[in-house]
Short mmCIF file of C-alpha atoms in Angstrom, two decimals:
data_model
loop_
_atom_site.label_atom_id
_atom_site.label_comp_id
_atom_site.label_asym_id
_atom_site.label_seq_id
_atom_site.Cartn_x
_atom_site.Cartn_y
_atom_site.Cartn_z
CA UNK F 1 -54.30 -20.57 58.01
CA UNK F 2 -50.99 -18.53 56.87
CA UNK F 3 -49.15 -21.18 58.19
CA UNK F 4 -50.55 -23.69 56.42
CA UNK F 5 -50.10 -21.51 53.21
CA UNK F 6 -46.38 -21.70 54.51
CA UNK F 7 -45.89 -24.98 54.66
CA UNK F 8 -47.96 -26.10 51.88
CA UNK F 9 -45.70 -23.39 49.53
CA UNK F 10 -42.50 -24.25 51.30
CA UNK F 11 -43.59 -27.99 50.32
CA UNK F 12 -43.98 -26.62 46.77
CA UNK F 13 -40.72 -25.45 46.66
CA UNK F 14 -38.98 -28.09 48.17
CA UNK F 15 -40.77 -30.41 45.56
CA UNK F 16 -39.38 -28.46 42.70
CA UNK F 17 -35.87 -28.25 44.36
CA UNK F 18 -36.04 -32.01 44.34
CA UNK F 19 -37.20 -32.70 40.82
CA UNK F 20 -34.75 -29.83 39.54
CA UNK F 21 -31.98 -32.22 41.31
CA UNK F 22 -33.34 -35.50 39.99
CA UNK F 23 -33.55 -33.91 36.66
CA UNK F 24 -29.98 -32.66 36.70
CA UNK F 25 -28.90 -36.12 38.08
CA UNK F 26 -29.95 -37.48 35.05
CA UNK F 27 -28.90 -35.19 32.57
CA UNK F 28 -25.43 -35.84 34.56
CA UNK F 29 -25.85 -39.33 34.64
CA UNK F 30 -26.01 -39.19 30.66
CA UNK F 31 -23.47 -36.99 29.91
CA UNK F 32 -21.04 -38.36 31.63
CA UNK F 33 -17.21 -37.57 31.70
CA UNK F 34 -18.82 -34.01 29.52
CA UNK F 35 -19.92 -32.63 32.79
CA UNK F 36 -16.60 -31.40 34.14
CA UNK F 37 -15.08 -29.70 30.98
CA UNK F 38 -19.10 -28.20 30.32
CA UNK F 39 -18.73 -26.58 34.46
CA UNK F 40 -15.13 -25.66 34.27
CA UNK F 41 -16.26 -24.08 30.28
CA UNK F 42 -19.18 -22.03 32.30
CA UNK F 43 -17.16 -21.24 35.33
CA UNK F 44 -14.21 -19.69 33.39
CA UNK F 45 -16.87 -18.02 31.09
CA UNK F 46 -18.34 -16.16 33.64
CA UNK F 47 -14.65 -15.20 35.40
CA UNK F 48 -13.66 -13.72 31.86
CA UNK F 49 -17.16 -11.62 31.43
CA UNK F 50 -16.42 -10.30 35.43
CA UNK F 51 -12.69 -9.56 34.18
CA UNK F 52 -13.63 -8.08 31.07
CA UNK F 53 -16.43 -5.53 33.24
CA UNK F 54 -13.45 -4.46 35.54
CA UNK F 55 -10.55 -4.27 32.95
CA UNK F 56 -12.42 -2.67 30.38
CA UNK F 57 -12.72 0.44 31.78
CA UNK F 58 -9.11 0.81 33.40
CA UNK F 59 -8.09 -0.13 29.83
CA UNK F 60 -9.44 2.71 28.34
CA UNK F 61 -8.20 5.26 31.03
CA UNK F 62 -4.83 3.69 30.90
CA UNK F 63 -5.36 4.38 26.36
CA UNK F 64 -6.54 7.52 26.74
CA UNK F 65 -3.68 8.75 29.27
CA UNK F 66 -0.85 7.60 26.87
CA UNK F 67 -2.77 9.44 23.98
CA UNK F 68 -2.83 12.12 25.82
CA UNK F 69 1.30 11.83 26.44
CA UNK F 70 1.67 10.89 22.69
CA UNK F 71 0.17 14.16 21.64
CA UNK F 72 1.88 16.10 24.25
CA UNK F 73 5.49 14.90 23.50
CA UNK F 74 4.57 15.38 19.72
CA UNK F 75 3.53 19.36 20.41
CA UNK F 76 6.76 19.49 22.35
CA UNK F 77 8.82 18.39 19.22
CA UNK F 78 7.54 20.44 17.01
CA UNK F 79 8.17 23.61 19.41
CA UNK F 80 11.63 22.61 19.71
CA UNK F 81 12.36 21.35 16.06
CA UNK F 82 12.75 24.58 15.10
CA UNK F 83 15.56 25.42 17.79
CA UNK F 84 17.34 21.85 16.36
CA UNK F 85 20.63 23.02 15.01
CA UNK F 86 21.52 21.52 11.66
CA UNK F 87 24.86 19.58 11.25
CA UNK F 88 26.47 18.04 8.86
CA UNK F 89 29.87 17.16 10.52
CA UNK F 90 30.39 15.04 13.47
CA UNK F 91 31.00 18.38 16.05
CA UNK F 92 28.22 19.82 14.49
CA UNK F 93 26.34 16.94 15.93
CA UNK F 94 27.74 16.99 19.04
CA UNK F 95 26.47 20.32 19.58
CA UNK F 96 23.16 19.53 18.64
CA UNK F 97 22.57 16.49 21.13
CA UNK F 98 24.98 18.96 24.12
CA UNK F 99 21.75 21.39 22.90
CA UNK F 100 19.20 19.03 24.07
CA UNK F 101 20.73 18.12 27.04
CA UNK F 102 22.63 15.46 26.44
CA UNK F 103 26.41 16.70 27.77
CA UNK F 104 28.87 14.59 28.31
CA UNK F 105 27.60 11.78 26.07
CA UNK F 106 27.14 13.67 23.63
CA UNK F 107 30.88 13.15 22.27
CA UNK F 108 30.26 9.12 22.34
CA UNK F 109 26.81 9.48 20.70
CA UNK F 110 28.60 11.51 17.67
CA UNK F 111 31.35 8.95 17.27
CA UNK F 112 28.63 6.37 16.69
CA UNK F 113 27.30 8.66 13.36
CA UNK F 114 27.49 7.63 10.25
CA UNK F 115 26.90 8.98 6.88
CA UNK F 116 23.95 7.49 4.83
CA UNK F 117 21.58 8.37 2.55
CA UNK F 118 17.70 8.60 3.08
CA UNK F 119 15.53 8.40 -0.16
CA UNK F 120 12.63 10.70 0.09
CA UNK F 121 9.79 9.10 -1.41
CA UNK F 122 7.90 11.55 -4.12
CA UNK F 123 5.36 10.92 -6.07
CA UNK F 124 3.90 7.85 -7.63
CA UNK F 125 4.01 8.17 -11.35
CA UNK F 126 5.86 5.36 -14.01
CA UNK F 127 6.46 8.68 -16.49
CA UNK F 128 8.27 10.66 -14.08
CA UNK F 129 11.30 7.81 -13.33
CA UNK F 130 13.89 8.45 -16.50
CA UNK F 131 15.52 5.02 -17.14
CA UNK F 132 18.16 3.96 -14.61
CA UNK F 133 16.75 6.75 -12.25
CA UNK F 134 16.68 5.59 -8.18
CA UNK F 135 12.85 4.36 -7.76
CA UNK F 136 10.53 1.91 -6.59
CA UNK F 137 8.83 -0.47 -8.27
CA UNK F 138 7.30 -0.43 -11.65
CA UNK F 139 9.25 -1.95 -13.94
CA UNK F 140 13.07 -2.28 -13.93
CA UNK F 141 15.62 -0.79 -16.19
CA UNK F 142 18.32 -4.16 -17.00
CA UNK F 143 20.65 -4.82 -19.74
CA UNK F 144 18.81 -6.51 -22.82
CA UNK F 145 20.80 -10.03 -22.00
CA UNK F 146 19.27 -10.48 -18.47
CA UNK F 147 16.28 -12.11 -17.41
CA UNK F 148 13.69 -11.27 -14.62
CA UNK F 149 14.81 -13.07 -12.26
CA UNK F 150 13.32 -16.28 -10.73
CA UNK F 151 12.40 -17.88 -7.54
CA UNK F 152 12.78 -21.61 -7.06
CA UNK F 153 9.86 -23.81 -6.28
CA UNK F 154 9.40 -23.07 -2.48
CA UNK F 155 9.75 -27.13 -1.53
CA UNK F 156 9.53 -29.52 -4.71
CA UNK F 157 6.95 -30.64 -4.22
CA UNK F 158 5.48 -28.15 -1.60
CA UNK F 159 2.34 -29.85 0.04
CA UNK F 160 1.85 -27.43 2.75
CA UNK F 161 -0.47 -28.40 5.15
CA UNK F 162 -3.84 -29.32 4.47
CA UNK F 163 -6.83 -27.36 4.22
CA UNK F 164 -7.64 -28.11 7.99
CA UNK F 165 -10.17 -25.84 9.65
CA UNK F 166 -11.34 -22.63 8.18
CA UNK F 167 -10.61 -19.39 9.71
CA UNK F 168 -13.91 -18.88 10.51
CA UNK F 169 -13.94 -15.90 12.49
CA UNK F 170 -12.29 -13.80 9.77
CA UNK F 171 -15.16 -15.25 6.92
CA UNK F 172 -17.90 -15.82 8.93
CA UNK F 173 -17.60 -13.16 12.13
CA UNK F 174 -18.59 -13.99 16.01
CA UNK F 175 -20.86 -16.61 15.63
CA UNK F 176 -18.88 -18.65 12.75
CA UNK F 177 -19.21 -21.59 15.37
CA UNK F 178 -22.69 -21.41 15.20
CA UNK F 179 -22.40 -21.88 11.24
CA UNK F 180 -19.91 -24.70 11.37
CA UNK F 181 -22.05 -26.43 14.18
CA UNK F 182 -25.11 -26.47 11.70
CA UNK F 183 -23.53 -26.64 8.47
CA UNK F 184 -25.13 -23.78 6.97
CA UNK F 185 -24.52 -22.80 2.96
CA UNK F 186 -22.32 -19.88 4.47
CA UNK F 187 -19.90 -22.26 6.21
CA UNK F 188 -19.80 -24.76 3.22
CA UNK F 189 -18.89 -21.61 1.03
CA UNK F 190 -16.23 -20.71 2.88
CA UNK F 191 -14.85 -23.82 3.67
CA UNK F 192 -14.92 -23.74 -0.57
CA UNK F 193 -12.98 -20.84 -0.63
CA UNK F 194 -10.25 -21.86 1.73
CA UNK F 195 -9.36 -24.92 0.33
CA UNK F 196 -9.55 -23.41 -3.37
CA UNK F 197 -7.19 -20.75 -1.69
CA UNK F 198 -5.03 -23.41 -0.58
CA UNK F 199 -4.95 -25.13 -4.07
CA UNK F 200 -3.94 -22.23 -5.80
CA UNK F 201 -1.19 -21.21 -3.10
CA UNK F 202 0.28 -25.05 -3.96
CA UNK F 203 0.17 -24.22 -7.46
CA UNK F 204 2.33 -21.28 -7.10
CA UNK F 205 4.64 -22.10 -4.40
CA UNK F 206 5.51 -25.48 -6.39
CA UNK F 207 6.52 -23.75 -9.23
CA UNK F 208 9.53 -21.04 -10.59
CA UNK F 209 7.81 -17.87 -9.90
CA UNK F 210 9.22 -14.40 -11.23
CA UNK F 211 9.86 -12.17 -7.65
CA UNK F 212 8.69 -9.20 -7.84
CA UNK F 213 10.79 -5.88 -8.44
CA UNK F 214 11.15 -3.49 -5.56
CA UNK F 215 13.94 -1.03 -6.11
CA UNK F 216 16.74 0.37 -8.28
CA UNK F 217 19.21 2.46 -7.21
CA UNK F 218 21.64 4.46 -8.91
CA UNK F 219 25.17 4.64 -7.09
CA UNK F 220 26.03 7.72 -9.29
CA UNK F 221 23.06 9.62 -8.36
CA UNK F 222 23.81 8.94 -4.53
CA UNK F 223 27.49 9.46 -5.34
CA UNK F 224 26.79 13.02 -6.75
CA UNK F 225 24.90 13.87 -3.18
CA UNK F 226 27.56 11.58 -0.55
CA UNK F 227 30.34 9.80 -1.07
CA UNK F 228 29.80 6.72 1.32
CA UNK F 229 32.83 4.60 2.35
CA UNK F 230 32.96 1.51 0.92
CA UNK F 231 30.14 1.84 -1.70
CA UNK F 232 30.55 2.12 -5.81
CA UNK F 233 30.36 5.68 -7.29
CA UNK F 234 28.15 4.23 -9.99
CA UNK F 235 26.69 1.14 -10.76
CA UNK F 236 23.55 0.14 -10.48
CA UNK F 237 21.61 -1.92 -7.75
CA UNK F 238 18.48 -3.49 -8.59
CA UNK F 239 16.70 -5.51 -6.19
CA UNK F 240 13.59 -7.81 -6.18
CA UNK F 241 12.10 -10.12 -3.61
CA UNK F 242 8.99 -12.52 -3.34
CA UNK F 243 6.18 -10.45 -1.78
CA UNK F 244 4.21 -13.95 -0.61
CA UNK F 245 6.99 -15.64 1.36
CA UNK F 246 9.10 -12.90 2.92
CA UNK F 247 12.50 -13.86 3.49
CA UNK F 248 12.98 -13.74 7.02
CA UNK F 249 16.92 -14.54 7.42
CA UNK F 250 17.29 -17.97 6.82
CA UNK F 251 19.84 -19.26 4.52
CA UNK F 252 16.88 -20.90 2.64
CA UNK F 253 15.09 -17.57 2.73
CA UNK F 254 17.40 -15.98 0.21
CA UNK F 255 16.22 -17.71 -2.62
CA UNK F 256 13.21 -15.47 -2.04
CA UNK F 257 15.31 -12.42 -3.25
CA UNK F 258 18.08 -11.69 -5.99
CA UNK F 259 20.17 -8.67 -6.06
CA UNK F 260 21.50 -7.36 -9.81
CA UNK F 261 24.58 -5.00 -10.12
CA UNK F 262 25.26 -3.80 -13.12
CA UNK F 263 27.35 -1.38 -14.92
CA UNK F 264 25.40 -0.90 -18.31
CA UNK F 265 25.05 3.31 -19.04
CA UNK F 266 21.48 4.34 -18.69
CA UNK F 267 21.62 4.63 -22.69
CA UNK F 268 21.75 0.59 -23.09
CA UNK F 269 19.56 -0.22 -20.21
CA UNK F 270 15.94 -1.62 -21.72
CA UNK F 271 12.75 -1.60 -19.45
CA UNK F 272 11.69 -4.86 -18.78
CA UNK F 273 7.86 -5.63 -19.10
CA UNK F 274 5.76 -7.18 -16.53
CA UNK F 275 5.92 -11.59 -16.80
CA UNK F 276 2.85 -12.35 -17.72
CA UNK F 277 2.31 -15.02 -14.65
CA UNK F 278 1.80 -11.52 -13.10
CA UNK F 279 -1.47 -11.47 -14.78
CA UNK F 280 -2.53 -15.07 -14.10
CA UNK F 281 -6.09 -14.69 -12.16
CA UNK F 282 -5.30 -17.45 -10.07
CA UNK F 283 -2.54 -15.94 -8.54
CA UNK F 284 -4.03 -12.60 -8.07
CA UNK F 285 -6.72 -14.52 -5.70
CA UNK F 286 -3.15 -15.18 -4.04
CA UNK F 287 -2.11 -11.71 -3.71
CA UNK F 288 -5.05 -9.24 -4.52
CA UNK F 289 -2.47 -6.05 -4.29
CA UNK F 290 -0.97 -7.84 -6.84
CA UNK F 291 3.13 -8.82 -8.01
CA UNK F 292 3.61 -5.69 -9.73
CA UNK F 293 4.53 -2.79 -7.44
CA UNK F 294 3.72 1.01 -8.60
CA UNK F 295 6.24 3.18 -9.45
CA UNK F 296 7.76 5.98 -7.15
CA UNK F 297 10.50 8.05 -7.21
CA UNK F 298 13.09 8.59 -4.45
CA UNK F 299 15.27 11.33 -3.99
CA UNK F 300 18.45 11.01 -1.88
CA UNK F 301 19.70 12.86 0.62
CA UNK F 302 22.98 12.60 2.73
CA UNK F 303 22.82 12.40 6.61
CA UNK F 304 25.03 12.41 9.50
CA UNK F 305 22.56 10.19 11.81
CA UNK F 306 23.70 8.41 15.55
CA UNK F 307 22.03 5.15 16.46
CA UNK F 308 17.91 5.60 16.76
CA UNK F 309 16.31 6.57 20.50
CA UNK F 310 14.75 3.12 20.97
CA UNK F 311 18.24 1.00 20.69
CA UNK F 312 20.09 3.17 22.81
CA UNK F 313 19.30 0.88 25.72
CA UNK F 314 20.83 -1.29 24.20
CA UNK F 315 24.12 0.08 24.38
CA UNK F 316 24.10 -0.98 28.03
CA UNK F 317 26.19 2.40 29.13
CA UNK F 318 27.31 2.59 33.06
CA UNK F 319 25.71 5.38 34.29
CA UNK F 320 22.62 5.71 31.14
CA UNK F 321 19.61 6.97 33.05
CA UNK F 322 16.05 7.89 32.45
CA UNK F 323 16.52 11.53 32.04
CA UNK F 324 19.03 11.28 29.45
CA UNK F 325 16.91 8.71 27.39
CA UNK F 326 13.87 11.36 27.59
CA UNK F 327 16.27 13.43 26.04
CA UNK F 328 17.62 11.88 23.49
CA UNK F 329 13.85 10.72 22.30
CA UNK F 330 13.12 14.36 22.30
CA UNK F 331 16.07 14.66 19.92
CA UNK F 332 14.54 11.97 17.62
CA UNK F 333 11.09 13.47 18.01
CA UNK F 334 12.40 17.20 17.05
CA UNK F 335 14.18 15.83 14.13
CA UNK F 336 11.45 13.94 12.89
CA UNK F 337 8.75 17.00 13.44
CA UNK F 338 11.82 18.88 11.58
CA UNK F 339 11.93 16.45 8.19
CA UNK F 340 8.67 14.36 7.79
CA UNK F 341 9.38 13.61 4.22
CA UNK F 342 12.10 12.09 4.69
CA UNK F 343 12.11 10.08 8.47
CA UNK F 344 8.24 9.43 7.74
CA UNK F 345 5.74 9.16 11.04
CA UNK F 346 7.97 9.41 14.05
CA UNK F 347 10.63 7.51 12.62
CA UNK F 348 7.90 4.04 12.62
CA UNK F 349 7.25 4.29 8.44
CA UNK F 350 8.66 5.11 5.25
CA UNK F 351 12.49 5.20 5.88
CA UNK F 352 14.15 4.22 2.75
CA UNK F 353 17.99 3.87 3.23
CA UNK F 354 21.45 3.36 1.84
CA UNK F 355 24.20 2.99 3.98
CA UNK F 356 24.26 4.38 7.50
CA UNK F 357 22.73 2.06 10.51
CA UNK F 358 20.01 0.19 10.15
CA UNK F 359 16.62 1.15 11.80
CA UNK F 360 16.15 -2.25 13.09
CA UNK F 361 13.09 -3.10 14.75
CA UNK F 362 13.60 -6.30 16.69
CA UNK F 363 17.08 -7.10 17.11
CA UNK F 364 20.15 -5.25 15.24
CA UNK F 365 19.66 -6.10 11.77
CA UNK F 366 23.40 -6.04 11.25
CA UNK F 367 24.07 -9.13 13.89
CA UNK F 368 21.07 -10.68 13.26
CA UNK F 369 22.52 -10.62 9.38
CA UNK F 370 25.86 -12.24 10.77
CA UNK F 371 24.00 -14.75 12.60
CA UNK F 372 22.02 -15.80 9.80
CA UNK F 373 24.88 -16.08 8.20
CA UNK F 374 27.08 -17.84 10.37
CA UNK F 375 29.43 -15.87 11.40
CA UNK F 376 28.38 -15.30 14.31
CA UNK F 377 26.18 -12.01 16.25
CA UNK F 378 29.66 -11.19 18.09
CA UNK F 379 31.04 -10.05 14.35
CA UNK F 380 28.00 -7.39 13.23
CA UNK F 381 30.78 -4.69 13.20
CA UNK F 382 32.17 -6.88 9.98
CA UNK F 383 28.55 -6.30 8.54
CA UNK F 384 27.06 -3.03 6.55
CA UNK F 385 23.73 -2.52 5.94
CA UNK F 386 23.25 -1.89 1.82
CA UNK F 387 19.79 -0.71 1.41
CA UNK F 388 17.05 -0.76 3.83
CA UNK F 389 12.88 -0.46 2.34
CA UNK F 390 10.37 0.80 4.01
CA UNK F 391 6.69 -0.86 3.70
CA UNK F 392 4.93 1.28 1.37
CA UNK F 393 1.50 0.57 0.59
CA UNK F 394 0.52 2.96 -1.78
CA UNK F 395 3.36 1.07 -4.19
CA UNK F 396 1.57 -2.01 -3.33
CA UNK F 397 4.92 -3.25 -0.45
CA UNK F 398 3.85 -4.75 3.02
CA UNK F 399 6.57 -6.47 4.64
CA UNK F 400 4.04 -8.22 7.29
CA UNK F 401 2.88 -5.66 9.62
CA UNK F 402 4.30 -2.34 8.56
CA UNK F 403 8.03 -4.19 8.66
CA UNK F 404 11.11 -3.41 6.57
CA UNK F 405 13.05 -5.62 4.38
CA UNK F 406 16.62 -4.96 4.95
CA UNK F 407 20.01 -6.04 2.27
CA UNK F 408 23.32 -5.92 4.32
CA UNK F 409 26.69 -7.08 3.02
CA UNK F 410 30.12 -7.97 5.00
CA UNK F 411 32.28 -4.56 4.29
CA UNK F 412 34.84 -6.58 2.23
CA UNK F 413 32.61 -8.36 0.17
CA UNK F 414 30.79 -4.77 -0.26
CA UNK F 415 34.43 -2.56 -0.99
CA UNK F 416 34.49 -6.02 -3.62
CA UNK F 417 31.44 -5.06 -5.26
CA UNK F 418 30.21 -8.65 -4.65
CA UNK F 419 26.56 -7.36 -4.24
CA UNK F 420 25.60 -10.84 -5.18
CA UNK F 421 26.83 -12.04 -1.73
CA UNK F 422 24.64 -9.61 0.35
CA UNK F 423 21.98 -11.04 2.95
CA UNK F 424 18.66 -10.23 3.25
CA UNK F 425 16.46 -9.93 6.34
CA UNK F 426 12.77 -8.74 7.10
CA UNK F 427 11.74 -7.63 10.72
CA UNK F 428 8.31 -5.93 11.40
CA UNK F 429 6.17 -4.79 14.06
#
């Protein structure tokens, strides 16, 4: 009797086994050429979800180990920031990097010093920057004769491309394929916001635009604190820059920016108000931060500083090893426990510069500067770096992701004071 149970349930079986085949033959046999992309689709599904269950986890060990090392080194620094010895002199500074452990190289990384001057940022206030004062943003002191400046239309006519498919996992979260598969109100909204963003970004770029201003700086001030070689002892810098299309080091790119010198006393300088395209609602949609930056004062101060910890492997020194790059980031990381205000978070933000080397963060901003400009990487000695800035976004300054925008000049053109011939760059993370 339990046998025939058996056979009659194994016959059960087997039918359902065979009309579970025939059905998928057919659903096969109508999809077609679909089947193979829809198996390999479920097969490499199912690989990533295994992957993701056995990475996951080491990923998190491997996270929580380096936080662990990041907070360690930091506590170090800060124990040994107070046994830095200050310089201000070239064997000062030498003495300082033999402290940490650096011997013999420390002679070579002295000679590679040079004197610049950080602006400490302070505090954010349009009433506290006297006219002609070094500052970001707000609204720039210029002679009554000069215009805000202008960029060109981007292309003429700039088309860009077209609206194409909407970013749907940034509007519409996980399951945005789910909404564009059934065309629900959510999906036709934001397919009407993306191509009304689109419009307006054609209206702007195809158009003069006024850039926005980013910094002044007065050479006098900075004079009165270090003399650098090769800049003027007054004067006045005044830079602005498109904060939509970054200028990235093209030739084409510096259209994006202008640079002002000027000479005019403090006493004949006239703050410029805001152009009212700044105010257009359109273009805010563009840029919701907005084109006007907020004011903040900077305060210079002179330094003696060697090339940054992570470019000194770049120096490609015989005989460079581990040990003495550990110690010459704990040098960095003492010095920036020692003076937050001025090197910002570990040396990674708010490092506002004149002069001195440039803290590049892809490649050297001074040959990428004389590549750029054709002359050639091989000549970045012949190039100085003018004024570096920082991302700040309490002003209302991104430079993509927490990147610098950096103005470098050849050194004749710069001992010229032919500011108007200096090259901008923008690098970031």
């Amino acid at each position: 009797m339990s046998q025939t149970r058996f056979a009659v349930s194994d016959l059960s079986s087997r039918s359902v086994a065979f009309a579970a085949v025939l059905a998928l033959e057919l659903v096969i046999g109508d999809m077609g050429s679909l089947i193979g992309p829809l198996v390999f689709a479920a097969i490499l599904l199912a690989l990533v979800s295994q992957a993701r269950r056995v990475f996951n986890p080491l990923m998190l060990r491997m996270h929580a180990k380096e936080h662990a090392r990041n907070v360690q080194l930091i506590a170090e620094a800060r124990q040994s920031a107070a046994q830095l010895p200050a310089w201000s002199s070239r064997s000062e500074l030498e003495a300082a990097l033999r402290h940490v452990g650096l011997g013999e190289w420390a002679p070579r990384l002295a000679e590679l010093a040079r004197h610049c001057i950080l602006l400490v940022p302070g505090s954010i206030d349009e009433g506290a920057a006297p006219i002609g004062a070094s500052r970001l943003g707000g609204q720039p002191d210029m002679p009554p004769d000069l215009n805000w400046p202008l960029r060109p239309p981007v292309m003429a006519p700039w088309e860009g491309p077209q609206a194409g498919p909407v970013p749907g996992r940034i509007t519409l979260g996980g399951r945005h394929w789910l909404h564009r598969l059934l065309r629900t109100r959510q999906w036709k909204q934001a397919v009407q916001r993306w191509e009304r963003s689109r419009q307006i970004e054609r209206d702007v770029r195809n158009r003069e635009w006024p850039l926005s201003f980013v910094a002044q700086i007065d050479f006098a001030e900075l004079h009165a604190v270090c003399a650098l070689d090769g800049f003027p002892p007054t004067g006045r810098l005044l830079f602005f820059c498109d904060p939509f299309d970054w200028p990235w080091g093209e030739e084409a790119d510096q259209a994006r920016v202008r640079v002002i010198f000027t000479e005019v006393p403090s006493d004949h300088l006239q703050r410029k108000a805001f152009p009212r395209e700044f105010d257009d609602p359109r273009a805010r949609e563009l840029m919701p931060r907005g084109y006007a930056l907020k004011t903040r004062v900077l305060r210079p101060t002179a330094w003696l500083l060697p090339p940054a910890s992570s470019f000194a492997g770049r120096l490609h020194w015989p005989c460079w090893t581990d040990a003495l790059s550990d110690a010459y980031e704990q040098f960095w990381l003492a010095l920036y426990a020692r003076h937050p205000e001025a090197l910002g978070l570990n040396g990674e933000a708010g490092i506002h510069q004149v002069g001195g080397i440039a803290w590049s963060i892809q490649e050297p901003v001074e040959a990428a500067c004389a590549k750029f400009a054709g002359d050639g990487p091989e000549f970045a000695d012949n190039w100085q770096l003018v004024l570096q800035i920082d991302s700040d976004v309490e002003v209302g300054i991104e430079w993509g992701d927490a990147g610098r925008l950096y103005l470098c000049a050849r050194k004749e053109e710069l001992a010229a004071g032919r500011f108007d011939r200096c090259w901008t760059v923008m690098q970031c993370y």
